Tab-separated table of C-alpha atoms and ligand atoms in Angstrom:
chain	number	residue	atom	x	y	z
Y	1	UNK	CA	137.120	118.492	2.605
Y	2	UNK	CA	134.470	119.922	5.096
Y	3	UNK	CA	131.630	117.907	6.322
Y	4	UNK	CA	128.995	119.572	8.272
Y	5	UNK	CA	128.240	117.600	11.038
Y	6	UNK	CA	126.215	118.363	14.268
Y	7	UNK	CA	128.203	116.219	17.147
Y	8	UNK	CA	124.999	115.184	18.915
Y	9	UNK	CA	123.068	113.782	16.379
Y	10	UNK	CA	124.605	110.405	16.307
Y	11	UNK	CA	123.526	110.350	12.549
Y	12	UNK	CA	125.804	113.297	11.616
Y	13	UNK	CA	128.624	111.780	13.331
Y	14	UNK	CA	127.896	108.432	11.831
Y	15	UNK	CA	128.249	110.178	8.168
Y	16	UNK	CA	131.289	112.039	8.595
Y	17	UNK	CA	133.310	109.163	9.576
Y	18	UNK	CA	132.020	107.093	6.395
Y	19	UNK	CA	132.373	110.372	4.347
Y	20	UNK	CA	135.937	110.228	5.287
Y	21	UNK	CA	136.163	106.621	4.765
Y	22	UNK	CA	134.982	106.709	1.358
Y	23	UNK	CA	137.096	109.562	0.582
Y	24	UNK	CA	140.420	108.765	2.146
Y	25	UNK	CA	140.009	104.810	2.446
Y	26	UNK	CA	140.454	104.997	6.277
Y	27	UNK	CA	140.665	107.238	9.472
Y	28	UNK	CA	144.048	107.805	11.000
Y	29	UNK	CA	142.940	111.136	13.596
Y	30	UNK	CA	139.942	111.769	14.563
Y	31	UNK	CA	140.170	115.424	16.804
Y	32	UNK	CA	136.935	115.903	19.114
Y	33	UNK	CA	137.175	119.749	19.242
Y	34	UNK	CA	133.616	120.831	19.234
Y	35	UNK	CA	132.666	122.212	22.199
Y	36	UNK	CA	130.063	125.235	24.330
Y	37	UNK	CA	130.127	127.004	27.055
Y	38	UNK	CA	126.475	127.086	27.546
Y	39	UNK	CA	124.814	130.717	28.501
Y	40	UNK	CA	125.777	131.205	32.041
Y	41	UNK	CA	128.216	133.745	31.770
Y	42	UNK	CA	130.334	134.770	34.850
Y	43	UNK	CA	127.920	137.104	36.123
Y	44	UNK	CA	125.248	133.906	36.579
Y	45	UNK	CA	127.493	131.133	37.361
Y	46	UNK	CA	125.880	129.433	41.332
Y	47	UNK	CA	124.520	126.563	41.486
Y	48	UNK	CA	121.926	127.875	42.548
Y	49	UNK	CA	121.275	129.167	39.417
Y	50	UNK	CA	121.431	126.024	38.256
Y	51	UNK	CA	119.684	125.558	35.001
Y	52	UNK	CA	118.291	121.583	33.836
Y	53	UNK	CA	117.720	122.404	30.225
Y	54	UNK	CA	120.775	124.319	29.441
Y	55	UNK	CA	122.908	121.621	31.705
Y	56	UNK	CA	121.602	118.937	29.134
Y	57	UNK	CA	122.421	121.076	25.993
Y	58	UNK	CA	126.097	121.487	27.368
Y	59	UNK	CA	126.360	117.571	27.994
Y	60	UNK	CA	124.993	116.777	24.569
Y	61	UNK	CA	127.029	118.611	23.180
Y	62	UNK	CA	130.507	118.050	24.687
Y	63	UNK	CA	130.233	114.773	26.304
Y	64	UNK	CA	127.659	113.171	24.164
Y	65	UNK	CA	129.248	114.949	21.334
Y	66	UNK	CA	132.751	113.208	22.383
Y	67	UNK	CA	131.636	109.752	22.740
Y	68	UNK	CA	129.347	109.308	19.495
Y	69	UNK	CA	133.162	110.781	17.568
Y	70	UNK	CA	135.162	108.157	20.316
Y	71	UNK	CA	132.406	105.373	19.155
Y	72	UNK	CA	132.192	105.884	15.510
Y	73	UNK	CA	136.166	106.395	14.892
Y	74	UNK	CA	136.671	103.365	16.792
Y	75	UNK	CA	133.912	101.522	14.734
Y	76	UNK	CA	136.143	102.037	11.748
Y	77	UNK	CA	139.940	102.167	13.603
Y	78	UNK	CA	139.310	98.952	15.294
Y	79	UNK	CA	139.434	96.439	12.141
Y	80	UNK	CA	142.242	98.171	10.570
Y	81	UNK	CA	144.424	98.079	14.491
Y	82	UNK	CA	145.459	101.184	14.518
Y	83	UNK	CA	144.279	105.020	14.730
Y	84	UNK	CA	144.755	108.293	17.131
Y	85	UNK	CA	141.506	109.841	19.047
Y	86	UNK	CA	142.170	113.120	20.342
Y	87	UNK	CA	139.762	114.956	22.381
Y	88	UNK	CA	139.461	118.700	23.588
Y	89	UNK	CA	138.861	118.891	27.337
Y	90	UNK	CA	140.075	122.107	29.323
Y	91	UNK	CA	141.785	123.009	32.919
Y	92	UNK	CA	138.096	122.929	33.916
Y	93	UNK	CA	138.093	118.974	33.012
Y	94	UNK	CA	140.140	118.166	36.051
Y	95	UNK	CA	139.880	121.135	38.720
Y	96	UNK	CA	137.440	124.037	40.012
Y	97	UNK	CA	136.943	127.533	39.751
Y	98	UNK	CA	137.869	127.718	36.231
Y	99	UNK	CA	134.345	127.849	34.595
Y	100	UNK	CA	130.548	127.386	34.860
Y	101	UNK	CA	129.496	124.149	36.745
Y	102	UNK	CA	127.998	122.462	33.775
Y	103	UNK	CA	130.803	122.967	31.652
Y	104	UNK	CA	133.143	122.054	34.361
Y	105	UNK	CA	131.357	118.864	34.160
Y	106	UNK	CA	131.294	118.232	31.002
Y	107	UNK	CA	135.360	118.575	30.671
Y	108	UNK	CA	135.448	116.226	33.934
Y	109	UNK	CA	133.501	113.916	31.870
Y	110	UNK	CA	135.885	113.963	28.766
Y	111	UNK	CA	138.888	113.302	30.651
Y	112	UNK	CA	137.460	110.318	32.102
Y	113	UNK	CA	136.040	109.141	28.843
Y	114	UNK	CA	139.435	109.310	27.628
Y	115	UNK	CA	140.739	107.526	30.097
Y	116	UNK	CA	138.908	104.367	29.922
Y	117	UNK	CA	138.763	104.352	26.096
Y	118	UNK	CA	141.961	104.333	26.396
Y	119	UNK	CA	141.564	101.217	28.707
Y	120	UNK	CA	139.397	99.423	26.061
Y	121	UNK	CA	140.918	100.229	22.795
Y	122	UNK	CA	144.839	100.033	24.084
Y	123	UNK	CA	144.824	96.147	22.744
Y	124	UNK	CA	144.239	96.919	18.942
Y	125	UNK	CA	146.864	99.712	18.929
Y	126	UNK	CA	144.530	102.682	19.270
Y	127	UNK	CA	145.574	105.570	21.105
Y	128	UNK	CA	143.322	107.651	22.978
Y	129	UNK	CA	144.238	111.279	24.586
Y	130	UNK	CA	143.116	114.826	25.504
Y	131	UNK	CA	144.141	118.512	25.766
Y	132	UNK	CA	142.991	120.382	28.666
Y	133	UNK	CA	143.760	124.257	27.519
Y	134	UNK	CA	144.134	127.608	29.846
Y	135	UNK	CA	142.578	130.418	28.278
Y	136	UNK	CA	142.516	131.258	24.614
Y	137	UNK	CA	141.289	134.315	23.398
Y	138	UNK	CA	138.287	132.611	20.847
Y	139	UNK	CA	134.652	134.124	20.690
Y	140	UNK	CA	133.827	131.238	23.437
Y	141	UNK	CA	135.706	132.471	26.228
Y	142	UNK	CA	135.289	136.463	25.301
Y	143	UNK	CA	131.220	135.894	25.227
Y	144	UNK	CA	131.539	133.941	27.965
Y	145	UNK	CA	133.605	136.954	29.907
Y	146	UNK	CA	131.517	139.894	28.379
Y	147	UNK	CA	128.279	138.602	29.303
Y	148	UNK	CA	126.834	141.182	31.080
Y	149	UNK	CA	129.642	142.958	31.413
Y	150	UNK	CA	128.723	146.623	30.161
Y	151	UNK	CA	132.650	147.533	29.199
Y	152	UNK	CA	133.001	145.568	26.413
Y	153	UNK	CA	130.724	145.491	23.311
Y	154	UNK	CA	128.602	142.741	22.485
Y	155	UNK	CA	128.979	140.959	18.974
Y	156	UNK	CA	131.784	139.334	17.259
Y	157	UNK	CA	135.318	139.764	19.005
Y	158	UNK	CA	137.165	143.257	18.240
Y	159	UNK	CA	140.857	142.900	18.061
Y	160	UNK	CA	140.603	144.580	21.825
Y	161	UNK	CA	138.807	142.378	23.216
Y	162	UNK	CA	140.940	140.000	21.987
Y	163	UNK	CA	143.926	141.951	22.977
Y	164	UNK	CA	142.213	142.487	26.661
Y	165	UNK	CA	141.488	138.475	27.164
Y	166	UNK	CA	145.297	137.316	26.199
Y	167	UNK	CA	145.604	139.985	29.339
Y	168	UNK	CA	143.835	138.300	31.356
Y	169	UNK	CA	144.703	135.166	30.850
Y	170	UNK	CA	148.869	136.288	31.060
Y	171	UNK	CA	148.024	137.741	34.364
Y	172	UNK	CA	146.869	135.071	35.493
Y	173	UNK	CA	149.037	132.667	33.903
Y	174	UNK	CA	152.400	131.418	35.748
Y	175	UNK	CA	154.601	131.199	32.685
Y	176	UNK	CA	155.385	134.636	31.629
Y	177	UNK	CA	156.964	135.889	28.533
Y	178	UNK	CA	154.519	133.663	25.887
Y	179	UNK	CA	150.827	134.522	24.841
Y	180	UNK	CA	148.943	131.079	24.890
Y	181	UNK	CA	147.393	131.183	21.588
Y	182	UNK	CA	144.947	128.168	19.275
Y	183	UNK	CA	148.029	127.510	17.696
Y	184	UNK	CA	149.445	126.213	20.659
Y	185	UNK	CA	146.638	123.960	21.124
Y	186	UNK	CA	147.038	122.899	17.449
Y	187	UNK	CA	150.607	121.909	17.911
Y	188	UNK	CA	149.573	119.878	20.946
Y	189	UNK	CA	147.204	117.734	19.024
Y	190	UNK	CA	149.564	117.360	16.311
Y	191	UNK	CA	151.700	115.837	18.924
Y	192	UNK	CA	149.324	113.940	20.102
Y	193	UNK	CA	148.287	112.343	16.204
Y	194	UNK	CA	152.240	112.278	15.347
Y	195	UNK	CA	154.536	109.280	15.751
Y	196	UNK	CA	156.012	111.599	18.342
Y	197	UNK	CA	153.886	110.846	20.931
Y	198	UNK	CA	153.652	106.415	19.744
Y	199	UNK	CA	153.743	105.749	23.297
Y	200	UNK	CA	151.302	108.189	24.969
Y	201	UNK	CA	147.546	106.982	25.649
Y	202	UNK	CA	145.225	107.546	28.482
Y	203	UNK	CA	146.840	111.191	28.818
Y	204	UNK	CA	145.475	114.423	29.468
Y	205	UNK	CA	148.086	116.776	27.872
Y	206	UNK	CA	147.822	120.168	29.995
Y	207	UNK	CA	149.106	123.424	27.907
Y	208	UNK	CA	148.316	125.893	31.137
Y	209	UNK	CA	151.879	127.562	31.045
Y	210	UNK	CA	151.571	125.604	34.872
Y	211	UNK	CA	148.476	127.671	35.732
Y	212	UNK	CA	147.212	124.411	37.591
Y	213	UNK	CA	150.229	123.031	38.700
Y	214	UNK	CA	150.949	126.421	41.356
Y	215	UNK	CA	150.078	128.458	44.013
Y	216	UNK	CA	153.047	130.113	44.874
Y	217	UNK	CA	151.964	130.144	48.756
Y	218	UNK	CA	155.442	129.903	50.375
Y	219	UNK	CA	156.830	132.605	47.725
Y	220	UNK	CA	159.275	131.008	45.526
J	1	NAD	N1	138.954	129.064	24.463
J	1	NAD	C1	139.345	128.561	25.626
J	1	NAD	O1	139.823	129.282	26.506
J	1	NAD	C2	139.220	127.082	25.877
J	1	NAD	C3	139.856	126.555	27.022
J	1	NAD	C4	139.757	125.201	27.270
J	1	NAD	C5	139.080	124.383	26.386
J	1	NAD	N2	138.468	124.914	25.296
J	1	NAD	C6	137.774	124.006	24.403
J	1	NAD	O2	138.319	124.130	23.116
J	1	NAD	C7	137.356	123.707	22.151
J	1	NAD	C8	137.274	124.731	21.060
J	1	NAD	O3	136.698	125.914	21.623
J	1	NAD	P1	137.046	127.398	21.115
J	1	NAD	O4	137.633	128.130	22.245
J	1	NAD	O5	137.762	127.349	19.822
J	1	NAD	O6	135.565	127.965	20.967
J	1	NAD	P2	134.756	128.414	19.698
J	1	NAD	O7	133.399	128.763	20.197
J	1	NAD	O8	135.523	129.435	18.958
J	1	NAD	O9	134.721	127.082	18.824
J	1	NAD	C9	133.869	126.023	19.133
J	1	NAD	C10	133.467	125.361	17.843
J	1	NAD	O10	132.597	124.274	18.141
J	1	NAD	C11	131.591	124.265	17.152
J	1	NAD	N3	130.376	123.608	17.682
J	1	NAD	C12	129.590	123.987	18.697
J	1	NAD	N4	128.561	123.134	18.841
J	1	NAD	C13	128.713	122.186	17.877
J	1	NAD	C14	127.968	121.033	17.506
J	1	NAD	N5	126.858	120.673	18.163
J	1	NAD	N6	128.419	120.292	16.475
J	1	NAD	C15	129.544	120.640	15.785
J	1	NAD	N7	130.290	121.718	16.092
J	1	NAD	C16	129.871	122.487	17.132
J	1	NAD	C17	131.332	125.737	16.868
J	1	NAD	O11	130.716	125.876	15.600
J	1	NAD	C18	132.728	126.293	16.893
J	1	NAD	O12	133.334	126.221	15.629
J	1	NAD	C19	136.053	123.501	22.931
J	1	NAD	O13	135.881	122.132	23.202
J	1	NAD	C20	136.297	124.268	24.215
J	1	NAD	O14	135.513	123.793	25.287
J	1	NAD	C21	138.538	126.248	25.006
């Protein structure tokens, strides 16, 4: 069933949890994917370029976005003592240099939203997590790259550029051998909304291939 559903606009996010309610009788997952990377590409990205409006836009979006689907699914997961919120943060939720500042915030800000839901809604059996992704080759990150940049074509994705970002992101990447794809992101969650993971809460599940865990500076 699809509800459209703008994730600032506390309304929207109000409607698709009754929708779902009404439909299904209660709400077991709730997955806070929705997210932007704003329009500073990585040809603008200093601080000193610093934009208000678009910093507000990016917050609404991903952290106010988060919270309202946090505050609503627990609205209706709290009564019945049990439920799973998942959220989508990135490696730029808990370290630097890995996108624009205002996103960078943002994902800070999911992680620790996480966190102390987690805190709060631990006693009725609620648990509360969140994937922080490397790169994956979507239309966010390959606008976000091409901006500006005059090799690649504007527009929707070609298979080349998505070819030329899974590249990238394997170059950079410490696990070699495996292309980090959304399905890999997908199977985290469904870890994370499985009886797998019964115990886990408070977590911020990393699926970097251990892009953030090294720097191979003493050359093992
Ligand atoms: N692609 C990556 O490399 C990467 C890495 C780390 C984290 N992430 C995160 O993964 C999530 C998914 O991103 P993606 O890479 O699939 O990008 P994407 O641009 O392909 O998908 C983002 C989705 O969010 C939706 N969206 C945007 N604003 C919305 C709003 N106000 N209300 C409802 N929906 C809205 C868009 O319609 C789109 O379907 C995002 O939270 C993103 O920050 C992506």
């Amino acid at each position: 069933m699809y509800v459209h559903c703008d994730v600032g606009q506390e309304e929207q996010v109000k409607s698709l949890v009754d929708t779902t309610v009404s439909a299904f009788g209660r709400l077991d997952i709730i997955f806070n994917n929705a997210g932007i990377l704003g329009n500073q590409s990585r040809h603008r990205m200093s601080i000193m370029e610093f934009n208000p409006e678009e910093f507000d836009r990016i917050m609404s979006v991903n952290v106010k976005g988060t919270a309202l689907g946090m505050k609503h699914a627990a609205r209706v997961m709290v009564p019945a003592r049990r439920g799973c919120i998942i959220s989508t943060s990135s490696v730029a939720g808990f370290m630097g240099g890995t996108g624009p500042h205002a996103y960078t915030a943002s994902k800070h800000a999911i992680v620790g939203l996480t966190k102390n839901t987690a805190c709060e809604l631990g006693r009725y059996g609620i648990r509360v997590n969140c994937i922080s992704p490397f790169g994956v080759a979507t239309s966010m990150l390959i606008n976000g790259w091409r901006e500006g940049d005059s090799e690649w074509s504007k527009g929707v994705a070609s298979e080349e550029e998505v070819q030329k970002m899974e590249e990238i992101v394997r170059d950079l990447a410490n696990l070699k051998g495996p292309t980090l794809k959304a399905n890999d992101i997908a199977e985290a969650a469904l870890y994370l909304a499985s009886d797998a993971s019964r115990y886990v809460s408070g977590h911020n599940l990393v699926v970097d291939g251990g892009y953030s865990s090294s720097k191979n500076c003493v050359g093992l």
